[in-house]
Short mmCIF file of C-alpha atoms (C1' of nucleotides) in Angstrom, two decimals:
data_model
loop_
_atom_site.label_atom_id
_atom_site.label_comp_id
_atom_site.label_asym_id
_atom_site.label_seq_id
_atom_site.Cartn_x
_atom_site.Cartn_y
_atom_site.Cartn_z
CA UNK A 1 0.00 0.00 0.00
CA UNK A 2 2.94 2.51 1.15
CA UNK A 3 4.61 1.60 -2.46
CA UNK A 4 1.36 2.30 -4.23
CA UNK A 5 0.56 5.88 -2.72
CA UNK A 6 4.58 6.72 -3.53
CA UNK A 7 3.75 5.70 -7.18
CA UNK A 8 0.70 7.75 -7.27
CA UNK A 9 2.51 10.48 -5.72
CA UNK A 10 6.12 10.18 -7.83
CA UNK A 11 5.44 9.01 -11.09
CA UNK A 12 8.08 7.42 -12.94
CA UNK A 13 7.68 10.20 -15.69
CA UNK A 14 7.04 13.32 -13.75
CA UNK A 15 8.68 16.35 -14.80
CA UNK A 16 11.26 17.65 -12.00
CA UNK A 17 14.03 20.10 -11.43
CA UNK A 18 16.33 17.67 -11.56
CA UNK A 19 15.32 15.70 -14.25
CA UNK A 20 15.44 18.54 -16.11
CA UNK A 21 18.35 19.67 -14.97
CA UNK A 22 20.13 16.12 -16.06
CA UNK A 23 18.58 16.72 -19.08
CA UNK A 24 19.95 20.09 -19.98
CA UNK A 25 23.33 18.38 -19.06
CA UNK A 26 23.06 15.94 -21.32
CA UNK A 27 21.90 18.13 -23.92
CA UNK A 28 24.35 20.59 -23.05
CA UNK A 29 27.40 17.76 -23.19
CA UNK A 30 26.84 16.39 -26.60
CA UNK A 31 25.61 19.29 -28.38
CA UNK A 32 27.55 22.23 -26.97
CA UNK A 33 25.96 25.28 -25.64
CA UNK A 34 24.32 25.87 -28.54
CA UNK A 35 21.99 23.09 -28.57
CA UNK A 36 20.23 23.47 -25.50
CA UNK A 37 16.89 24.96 -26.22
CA UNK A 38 13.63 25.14 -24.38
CA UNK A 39 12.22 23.45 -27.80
CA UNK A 40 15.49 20.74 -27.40
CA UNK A 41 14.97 20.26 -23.83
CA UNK A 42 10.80 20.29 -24.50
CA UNK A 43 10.91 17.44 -26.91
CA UNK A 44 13.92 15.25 -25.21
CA UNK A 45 11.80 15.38 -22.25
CA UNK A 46 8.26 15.07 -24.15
CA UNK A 47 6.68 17.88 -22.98
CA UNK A 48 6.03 21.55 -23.66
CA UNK A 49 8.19 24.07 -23.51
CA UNK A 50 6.02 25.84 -21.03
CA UNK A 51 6.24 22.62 -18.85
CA UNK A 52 9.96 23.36 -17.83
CA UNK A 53 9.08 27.24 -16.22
CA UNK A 54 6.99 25.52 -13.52
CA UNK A 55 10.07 24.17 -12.34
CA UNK A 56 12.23 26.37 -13.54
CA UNK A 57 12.70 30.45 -13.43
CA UNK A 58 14.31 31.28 -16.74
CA UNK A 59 17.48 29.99 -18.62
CA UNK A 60 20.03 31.38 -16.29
CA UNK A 61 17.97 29.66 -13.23
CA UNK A 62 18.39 26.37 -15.24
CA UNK A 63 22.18 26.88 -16.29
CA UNK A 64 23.04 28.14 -12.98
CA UNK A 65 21.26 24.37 -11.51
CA UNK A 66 23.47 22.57 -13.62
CA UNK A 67 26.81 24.08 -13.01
CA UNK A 68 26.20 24.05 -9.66
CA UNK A 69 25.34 20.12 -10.04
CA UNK A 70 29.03 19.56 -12.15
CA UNK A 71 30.90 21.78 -9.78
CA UNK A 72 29.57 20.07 -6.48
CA UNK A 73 29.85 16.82 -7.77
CA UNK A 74 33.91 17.61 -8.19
CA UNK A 75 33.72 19.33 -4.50
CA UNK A 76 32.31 16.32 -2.88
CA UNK A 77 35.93 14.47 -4.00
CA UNK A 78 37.55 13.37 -0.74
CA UNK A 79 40.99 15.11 -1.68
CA UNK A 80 41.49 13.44 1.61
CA UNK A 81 44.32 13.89 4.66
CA UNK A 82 46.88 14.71 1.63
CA UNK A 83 49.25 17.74 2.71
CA UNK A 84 47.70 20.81 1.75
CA UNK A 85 49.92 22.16 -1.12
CA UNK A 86 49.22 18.54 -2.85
CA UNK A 87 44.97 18.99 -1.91
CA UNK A 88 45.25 22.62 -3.91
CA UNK A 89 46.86 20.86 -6.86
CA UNK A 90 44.62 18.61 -6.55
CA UNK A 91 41.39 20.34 -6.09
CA UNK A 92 42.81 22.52 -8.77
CA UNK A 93 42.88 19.35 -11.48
CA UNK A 94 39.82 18.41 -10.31
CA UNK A 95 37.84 21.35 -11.59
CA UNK A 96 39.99 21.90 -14.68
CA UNK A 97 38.87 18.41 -15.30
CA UNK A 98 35.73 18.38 -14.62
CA UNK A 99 35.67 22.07 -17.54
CA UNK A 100 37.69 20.13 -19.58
CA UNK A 101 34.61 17.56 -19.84
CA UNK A 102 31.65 20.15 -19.73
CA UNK A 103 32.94 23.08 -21.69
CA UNK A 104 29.68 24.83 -20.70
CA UNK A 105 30.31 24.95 -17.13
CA UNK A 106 33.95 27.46 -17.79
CA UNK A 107 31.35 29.49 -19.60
CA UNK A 108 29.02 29.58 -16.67
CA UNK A 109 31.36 30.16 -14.15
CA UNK A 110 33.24 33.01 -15.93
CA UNK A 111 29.82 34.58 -16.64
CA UNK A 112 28.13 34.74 -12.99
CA UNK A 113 30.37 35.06 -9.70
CA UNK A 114 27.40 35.10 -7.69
CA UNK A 115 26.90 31.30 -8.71
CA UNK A 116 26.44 28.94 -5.50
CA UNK A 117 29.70 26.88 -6.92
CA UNK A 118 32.09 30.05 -6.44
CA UNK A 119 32.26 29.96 -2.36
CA UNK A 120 32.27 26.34 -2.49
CA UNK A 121 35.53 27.00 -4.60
CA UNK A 122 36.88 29.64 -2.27
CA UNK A 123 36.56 27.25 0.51
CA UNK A 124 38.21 24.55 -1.00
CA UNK A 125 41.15 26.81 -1.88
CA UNK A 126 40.95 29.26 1.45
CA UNK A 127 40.69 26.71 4.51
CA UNK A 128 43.67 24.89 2.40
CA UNK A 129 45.94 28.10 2.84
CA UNK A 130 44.96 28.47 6.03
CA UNK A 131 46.31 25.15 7.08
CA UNK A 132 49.37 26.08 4.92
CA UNK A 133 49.89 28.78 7.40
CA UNK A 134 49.66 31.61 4.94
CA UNK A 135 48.46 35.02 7.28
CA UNK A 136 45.18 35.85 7.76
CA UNK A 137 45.41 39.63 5.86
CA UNK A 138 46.52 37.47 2.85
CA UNK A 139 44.37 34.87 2.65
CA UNK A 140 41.50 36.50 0.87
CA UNK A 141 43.84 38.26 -1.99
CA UNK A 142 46.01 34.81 -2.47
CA UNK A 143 42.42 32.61 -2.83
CA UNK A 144 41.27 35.15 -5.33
CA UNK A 145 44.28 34.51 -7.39
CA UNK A 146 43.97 31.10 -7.15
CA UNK A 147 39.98 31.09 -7.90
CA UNK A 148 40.82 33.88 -10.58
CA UNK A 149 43.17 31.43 -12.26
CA UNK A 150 40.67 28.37 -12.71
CA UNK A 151 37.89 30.62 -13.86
CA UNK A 152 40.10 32.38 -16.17
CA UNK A 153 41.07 28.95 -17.70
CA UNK A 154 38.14 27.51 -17.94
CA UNK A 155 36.81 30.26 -20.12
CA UNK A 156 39.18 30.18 -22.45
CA UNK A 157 38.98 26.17 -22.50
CA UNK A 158 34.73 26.85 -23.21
CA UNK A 159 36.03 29.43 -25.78
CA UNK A 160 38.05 26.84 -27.31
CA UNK A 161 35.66 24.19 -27.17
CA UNK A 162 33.30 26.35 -29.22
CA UNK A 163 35.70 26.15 -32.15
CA UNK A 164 36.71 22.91 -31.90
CA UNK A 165 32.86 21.44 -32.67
CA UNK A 166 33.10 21.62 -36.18
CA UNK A 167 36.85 20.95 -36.48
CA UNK A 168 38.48 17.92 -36.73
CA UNK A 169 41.24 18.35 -34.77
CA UNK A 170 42.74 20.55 -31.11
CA UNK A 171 46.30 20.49 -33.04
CA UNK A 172 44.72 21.39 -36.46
CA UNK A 173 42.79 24.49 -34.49
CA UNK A 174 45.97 25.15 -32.17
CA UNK A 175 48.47 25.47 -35.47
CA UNK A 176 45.71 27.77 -37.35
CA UNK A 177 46.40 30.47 -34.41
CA UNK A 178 49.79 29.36 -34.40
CA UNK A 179 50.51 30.48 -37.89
CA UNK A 180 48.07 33.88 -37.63
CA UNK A 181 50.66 34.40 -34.77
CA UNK A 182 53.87 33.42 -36.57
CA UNK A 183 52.37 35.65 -39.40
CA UNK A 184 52.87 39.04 -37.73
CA UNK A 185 55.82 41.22 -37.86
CA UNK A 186 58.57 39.50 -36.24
CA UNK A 187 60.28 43.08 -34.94
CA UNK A 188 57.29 44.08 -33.40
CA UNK A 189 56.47 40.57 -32.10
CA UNK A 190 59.32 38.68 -30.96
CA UNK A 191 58.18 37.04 -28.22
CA UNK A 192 55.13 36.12 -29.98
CA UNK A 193 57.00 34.41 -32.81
CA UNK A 194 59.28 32.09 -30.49
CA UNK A 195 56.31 30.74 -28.67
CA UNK A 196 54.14 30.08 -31.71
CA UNK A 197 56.17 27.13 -32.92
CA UNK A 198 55.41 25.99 -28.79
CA UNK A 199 51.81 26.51 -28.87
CA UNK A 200 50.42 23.89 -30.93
CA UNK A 201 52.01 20.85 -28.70
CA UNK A 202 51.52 22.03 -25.62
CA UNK A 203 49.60 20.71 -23.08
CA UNK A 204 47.22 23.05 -21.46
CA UNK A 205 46.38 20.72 -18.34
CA UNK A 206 50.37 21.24 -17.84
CA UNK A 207 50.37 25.07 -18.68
CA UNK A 208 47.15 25.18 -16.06
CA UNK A 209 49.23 23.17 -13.05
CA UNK A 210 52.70 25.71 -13.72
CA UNK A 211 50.47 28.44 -13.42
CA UNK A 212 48.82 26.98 -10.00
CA UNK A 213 52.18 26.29 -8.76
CA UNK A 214 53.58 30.34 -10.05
CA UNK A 215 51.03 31.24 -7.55
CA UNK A 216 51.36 29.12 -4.98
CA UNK A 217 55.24 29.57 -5.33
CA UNK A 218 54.40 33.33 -5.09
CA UNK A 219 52.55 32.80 -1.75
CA UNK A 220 54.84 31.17 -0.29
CA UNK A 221 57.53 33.54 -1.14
CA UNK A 222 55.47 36.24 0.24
CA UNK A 223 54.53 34.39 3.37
CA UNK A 224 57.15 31.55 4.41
CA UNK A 225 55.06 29.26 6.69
CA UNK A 226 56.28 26.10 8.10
CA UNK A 227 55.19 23.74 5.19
CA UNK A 228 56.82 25.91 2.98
CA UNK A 229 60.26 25.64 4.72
CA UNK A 230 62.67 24.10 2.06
CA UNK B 1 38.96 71.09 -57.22
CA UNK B 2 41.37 68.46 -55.44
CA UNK B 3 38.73 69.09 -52.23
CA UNK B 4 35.70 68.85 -54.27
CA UNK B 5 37.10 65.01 -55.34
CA UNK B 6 37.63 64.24 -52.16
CA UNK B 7 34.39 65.06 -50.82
CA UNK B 8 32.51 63.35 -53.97
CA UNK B 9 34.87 59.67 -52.45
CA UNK B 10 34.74 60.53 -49.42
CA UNK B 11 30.83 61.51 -47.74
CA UNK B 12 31.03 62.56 -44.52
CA UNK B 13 27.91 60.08 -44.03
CA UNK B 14 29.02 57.60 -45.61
CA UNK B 15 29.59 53.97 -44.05
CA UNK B 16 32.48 52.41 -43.34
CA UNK B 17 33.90 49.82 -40.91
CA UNK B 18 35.59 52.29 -38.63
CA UNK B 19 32.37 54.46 -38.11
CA UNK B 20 30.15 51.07 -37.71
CA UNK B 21 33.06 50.05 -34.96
CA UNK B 22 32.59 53.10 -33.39
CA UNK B 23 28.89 53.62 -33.40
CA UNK B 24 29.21 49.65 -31.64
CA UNK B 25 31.25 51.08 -29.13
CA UNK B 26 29.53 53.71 -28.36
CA UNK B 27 26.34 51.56 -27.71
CA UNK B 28 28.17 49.11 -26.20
CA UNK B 29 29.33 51.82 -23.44
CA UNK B 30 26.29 53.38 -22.69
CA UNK B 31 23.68 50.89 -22.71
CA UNK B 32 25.70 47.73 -22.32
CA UNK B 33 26.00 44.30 -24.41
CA UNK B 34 22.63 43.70 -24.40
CA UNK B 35 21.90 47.18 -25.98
CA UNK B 36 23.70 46.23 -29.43
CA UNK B 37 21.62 45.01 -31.87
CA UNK B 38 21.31 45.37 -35.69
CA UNK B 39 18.54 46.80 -35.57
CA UNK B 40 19.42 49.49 -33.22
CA UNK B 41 22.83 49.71 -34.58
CA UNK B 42 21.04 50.76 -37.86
CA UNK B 43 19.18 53.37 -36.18
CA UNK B 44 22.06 54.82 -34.63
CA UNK B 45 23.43 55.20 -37.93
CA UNK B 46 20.26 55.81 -39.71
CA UNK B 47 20.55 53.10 -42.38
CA UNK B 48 19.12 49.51 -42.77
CA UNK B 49 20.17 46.75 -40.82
CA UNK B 50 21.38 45.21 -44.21
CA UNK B 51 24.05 47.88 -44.69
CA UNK B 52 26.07 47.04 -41.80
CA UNK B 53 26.64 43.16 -43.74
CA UNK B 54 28.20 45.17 -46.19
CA UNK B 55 30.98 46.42 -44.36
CA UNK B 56 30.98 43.73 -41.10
CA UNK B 57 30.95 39.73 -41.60
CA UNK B 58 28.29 39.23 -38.85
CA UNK B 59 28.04 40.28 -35.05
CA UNK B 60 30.96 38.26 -33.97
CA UNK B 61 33.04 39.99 -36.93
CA UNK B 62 31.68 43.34 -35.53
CA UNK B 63 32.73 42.74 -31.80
CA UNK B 64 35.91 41.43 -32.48
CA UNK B 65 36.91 44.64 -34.38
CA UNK B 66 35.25 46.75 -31.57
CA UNK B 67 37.36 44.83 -28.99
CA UNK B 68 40.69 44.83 -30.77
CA UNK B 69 40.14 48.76 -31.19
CA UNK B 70 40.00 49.26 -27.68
CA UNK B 71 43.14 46.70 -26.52
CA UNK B 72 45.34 48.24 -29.01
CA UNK B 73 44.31 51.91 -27.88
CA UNK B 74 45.81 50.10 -24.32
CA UNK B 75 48.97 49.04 -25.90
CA UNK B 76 49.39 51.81 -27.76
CA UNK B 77 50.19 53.75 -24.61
CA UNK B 78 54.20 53.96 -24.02
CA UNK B 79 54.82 52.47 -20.34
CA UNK B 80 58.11 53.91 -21.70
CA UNK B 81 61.33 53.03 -19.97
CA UNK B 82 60.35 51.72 -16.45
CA UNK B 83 62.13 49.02 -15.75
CA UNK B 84 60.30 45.76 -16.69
CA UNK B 85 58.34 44.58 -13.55
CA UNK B 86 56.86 48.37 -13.22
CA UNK B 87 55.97 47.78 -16.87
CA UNK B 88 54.37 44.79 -16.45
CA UNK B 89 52.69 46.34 -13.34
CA UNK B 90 51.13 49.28 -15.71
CA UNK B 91 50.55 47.26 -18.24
CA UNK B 92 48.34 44.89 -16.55
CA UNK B 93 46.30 48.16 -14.89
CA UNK B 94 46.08 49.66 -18.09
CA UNK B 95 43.97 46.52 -18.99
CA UNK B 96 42.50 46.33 -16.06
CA UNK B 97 41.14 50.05 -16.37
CA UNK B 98 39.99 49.69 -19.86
CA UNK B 99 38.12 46.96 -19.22
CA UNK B 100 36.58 48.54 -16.11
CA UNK B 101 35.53 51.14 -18.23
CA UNK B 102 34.44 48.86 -21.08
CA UNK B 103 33.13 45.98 -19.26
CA UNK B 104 31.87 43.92 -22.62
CA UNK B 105 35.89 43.83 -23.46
CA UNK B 106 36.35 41.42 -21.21
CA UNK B 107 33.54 39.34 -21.96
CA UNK B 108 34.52 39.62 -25.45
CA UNK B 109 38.44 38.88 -24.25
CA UNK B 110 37.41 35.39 -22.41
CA UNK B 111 34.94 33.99 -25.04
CA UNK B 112 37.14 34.75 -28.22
CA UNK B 113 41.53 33.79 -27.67
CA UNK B 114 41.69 34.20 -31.94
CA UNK B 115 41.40 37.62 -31.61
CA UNK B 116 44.40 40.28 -32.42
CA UNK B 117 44.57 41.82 -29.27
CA UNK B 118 45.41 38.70 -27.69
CA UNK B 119 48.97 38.03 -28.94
CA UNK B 120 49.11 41.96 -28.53
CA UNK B 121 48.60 41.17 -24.58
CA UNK B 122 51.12 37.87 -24.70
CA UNK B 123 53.64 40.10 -26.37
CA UNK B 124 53.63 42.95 -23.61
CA UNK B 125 53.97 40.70 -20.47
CA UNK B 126 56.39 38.23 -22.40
CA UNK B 127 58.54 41.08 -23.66
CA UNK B 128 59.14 42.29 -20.02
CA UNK B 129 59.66 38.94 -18.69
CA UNK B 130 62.74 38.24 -21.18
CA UNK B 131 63.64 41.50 -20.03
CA UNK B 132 63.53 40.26 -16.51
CA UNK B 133 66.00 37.15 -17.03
CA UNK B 134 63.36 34.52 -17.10
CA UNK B 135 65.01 31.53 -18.58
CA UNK B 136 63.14 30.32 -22.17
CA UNK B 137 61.55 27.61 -21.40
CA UNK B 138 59.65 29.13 -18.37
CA UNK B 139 58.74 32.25 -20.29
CA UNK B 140 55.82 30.11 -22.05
CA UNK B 141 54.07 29.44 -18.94
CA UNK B 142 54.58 32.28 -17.27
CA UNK B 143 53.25 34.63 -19.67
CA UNK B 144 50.05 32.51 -20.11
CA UNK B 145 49.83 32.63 -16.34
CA UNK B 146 49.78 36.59 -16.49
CA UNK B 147 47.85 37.09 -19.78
CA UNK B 148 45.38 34.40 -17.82
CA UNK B 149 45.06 36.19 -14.07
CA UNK B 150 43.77 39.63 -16.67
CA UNK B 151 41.44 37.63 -18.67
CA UNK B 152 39.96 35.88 -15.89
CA UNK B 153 39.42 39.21 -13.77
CA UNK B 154 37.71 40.59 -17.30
CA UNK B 155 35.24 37.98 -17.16
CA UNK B 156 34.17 38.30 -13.53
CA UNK B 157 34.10 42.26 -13.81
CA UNK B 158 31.93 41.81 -16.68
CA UNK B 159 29.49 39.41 -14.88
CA UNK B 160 29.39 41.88 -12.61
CA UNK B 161 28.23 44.97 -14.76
CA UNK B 162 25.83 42.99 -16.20
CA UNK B 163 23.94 43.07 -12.98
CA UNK B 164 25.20 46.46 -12.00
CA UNK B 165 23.32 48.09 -14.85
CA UNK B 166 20.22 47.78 -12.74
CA UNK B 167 21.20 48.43 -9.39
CA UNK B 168 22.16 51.40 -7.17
CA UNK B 169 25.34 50.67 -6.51
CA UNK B 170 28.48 48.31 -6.89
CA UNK B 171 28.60 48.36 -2.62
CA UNK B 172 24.75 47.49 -2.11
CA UNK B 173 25.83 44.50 -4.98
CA UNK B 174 28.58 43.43 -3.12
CA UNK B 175 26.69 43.68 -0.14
CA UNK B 176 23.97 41.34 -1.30
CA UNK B 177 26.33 38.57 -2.32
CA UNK B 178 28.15 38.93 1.02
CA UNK B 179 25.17 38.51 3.02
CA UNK B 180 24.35 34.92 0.90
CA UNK B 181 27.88 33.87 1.89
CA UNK B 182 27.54 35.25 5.21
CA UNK B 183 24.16 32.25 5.66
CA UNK B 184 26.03 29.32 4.59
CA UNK B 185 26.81 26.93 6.83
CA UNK B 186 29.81 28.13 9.25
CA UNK B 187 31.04 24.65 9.82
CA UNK B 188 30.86 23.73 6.11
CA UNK B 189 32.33 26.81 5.16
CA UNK B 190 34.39 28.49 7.82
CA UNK B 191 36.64 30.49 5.75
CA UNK B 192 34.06 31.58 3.19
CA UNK B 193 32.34 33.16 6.50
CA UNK B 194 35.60 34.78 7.41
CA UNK B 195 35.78 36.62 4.04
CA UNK B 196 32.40 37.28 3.34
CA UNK B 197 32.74 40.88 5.46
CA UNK B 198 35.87 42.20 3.51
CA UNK B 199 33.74 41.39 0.44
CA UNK B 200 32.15 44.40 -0.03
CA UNK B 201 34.56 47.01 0.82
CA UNK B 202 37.33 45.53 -1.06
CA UNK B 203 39.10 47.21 -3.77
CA UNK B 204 38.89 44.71 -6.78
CA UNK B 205 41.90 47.00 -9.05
CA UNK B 206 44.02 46.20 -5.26
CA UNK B 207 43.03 42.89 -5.22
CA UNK B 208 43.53 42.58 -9.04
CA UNK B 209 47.28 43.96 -8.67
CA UNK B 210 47.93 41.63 -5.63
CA UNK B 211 47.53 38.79 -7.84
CA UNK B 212 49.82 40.00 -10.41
CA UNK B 213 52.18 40.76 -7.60
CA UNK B 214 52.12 37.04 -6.33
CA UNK B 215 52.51 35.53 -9.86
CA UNK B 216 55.83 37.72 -10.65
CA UNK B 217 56.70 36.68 -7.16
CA UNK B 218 56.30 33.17 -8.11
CA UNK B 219 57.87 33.63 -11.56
CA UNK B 220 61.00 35.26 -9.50
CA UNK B 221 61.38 33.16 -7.01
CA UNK B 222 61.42 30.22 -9.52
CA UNK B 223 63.78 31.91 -11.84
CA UNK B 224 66.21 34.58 -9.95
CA UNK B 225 67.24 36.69 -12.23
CA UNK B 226 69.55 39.73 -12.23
CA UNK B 227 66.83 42.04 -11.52
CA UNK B 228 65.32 39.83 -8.64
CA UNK B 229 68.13 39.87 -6.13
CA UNK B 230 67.30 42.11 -2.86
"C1'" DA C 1 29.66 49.51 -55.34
"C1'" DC C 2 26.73 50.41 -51.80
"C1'" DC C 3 22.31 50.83 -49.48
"C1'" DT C 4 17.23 49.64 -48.18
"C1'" DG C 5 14.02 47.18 -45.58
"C1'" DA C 6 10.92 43.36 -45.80
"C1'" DA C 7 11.23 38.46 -44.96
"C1'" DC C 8 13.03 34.20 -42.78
"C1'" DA C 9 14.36 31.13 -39.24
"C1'" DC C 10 14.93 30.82 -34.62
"C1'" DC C 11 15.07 32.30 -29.91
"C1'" DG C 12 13.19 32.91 -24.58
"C1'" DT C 13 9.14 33.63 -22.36
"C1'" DT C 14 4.06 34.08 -21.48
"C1'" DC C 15 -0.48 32.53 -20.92
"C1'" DA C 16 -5.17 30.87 -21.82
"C1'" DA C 17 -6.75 26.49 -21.85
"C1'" DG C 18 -6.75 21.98 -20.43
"C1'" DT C 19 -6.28 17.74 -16.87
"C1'" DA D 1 -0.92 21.37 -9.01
"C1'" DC D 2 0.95 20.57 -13.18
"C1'" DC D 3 1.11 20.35 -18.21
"C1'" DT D 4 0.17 21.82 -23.28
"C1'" DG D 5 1.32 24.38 -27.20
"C1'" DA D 6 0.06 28.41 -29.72
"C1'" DA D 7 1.31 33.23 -29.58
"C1'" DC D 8 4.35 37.24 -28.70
"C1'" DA D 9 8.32 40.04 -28.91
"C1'" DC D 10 12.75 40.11 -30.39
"C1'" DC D 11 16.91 38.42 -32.36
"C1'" DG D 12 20.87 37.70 -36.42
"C1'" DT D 13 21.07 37.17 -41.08
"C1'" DT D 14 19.63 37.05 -46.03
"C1'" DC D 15 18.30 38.90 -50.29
"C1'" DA D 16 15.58 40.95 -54.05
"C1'" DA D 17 15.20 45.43 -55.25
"C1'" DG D 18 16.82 49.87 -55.66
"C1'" DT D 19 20.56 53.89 -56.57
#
DNA sequence: ACCTGAACACCGTTCAAGT
DNA sequence: ACCTGAACACCGTTCAAGT
């Protein structure tokens, strides 16, 4: 009887914020930001459009739902008892895998700061200097740089991602730039013309850990702790 | 006569690319990126909406050129003969203040790394750090690492005068997004409670140049050059 | 060569009408 | 309470027609 009344009450093809957040995450995976529609999302879920606003607010309500979803999912990642110089790196990864999956979500995140993910960021990054012994006037300004860093990454990486849907190829896209780059005038761009030739190959999930480590070598310059100690 | 044939090429009215740019710009500025349409573009410049095509590829064409104008006015500027971490210091707060002015810059600057001004932006902090004695395989890295801290600070201060343009003030904004932090759970999220009062009284062009400050102290104390020794 | 403006395809969002 | 789907207002872009 119990297991009847939940059926009645939850049917197994009732709308809901969350399946319609899943939804929009699917949609939003394998069809890039583009596809997601409230006429996509409407006829992947069989309904009307007009179906989705009673659970939903607008298009940024719905967006916002599933970053949030993607970015807690990577939060909830024990990162366990490791040191905390190794749980930054780590927690750092996580979330420029996590973008590196669901180009969407760098979008999102670069787009609205007042997003329920960014102080679950801050935390993970903050309480992690903290332990690292970095001052308490510092902190904030050192986990903005930090936070600053993944955001700024991960809209580039959605910016990239936009390009790459109708190309073949990340190396093919990287060595177009490559050679607008190594086409400009080589007195007034040096610098730009020696690191063209590097810019195909190399590997932005390495380029994103140096800069995570510039930083972190930076705070601990500033503020020599007792981790930090050589 | 040699007046007469330029005025007969040359209309005052006429359309070009450059006046098109700069009507965009100007619309841009004062009513924001949602204020920039064809449509009211054409207005603006009392023509059809089909005369811009002939002078623009499409909107992305038009923003591009609108954004490039506006970095290269940046780079433009001398930041003559300071030595190079000063110049990399005013370089990265002349971006910062044109952006602050022109907040859809740096939404156009983290959705779009094709565009011009970008290896512009690589070539000023990468120029200075050669300067600087940063060995040539770090310079890669390190650059990215600067030209990334700007763009990702674009981004957020352009999320954020999307909502400014209907509130009172930046403070009361600030305030408002405080006071969410401020109800999370303290146990959960001790340091986000800790930082959540210095949120809205803090200077984001300070807190911008902090970050800079940590990554060439990272950069320096990973590489110490010449100029680095105290 | 350059401009005009109606037309097209496609959005997000609303809402009267249903169950 | 929840769903349907036509309708509305508004886009970017195209294109036949003009000069």
């Amino acid at each position: 009887m119990a297991i009847k009344k939940q059926r009645a009450v939850r049917r197994t093809d009732a709308l809901s914020k969350e399946r319609i957040v899943e939804a929009a995450i699917e949609i939003l995976d394998s069809g890039g930001e583009g596809a997601l529609t409230f006429r996509a999302l409407a006829a992947h879920l069989a309904t009307g459009s007009g179906a989705i606003y009673w659970h939903v607010a607008n298009k940024d309500d719905l967006l916002a739902a599933a970053t949030n979803d993607v970015i807690a999912r990577v939060m909830a990642d024990p990162a366990g008892g490791a040191r905390p110089r190794e749980a930054i790196r780590a927690l750092a990864l996580g979330l420029f895998d996590a973008i590196d999956v669901h180009p969407w979500v760098g979008t999102q995140l670069s787009r609205a700061p007042w997003l329920a993910a960014i102080p679950q960021i801050f935390e993970g990054f903050g309480s992690r200097l903290e332990e690292l012994g970095v001052p308490e006037e510092a902190q904030f300004d050192a986990t903005s740089t930090l936070v600053i860093h993944v955001l700024g990454v991960a809209g580039q990486n959605a910016a990239n991602a936009r390009l790459h849907a109708h190309r073949t190829d990340r190396t093919v896209f990287l060595g177009e730039i490559a050679q607008q780059w190594a086409q400009l005038d080589p007195a007034r761009y040096p610098f730009v013309h020696r690191v063209a030739a590097q810019l195909p190959e190399h590997d932005d999930r390495e380029q994103f850990l140096a800069g995570i480590d510039l930083i972190l070598g930076g705070i601990g310059a500033a503020h020599p702790g007792p981790s930090s100690r050589t």
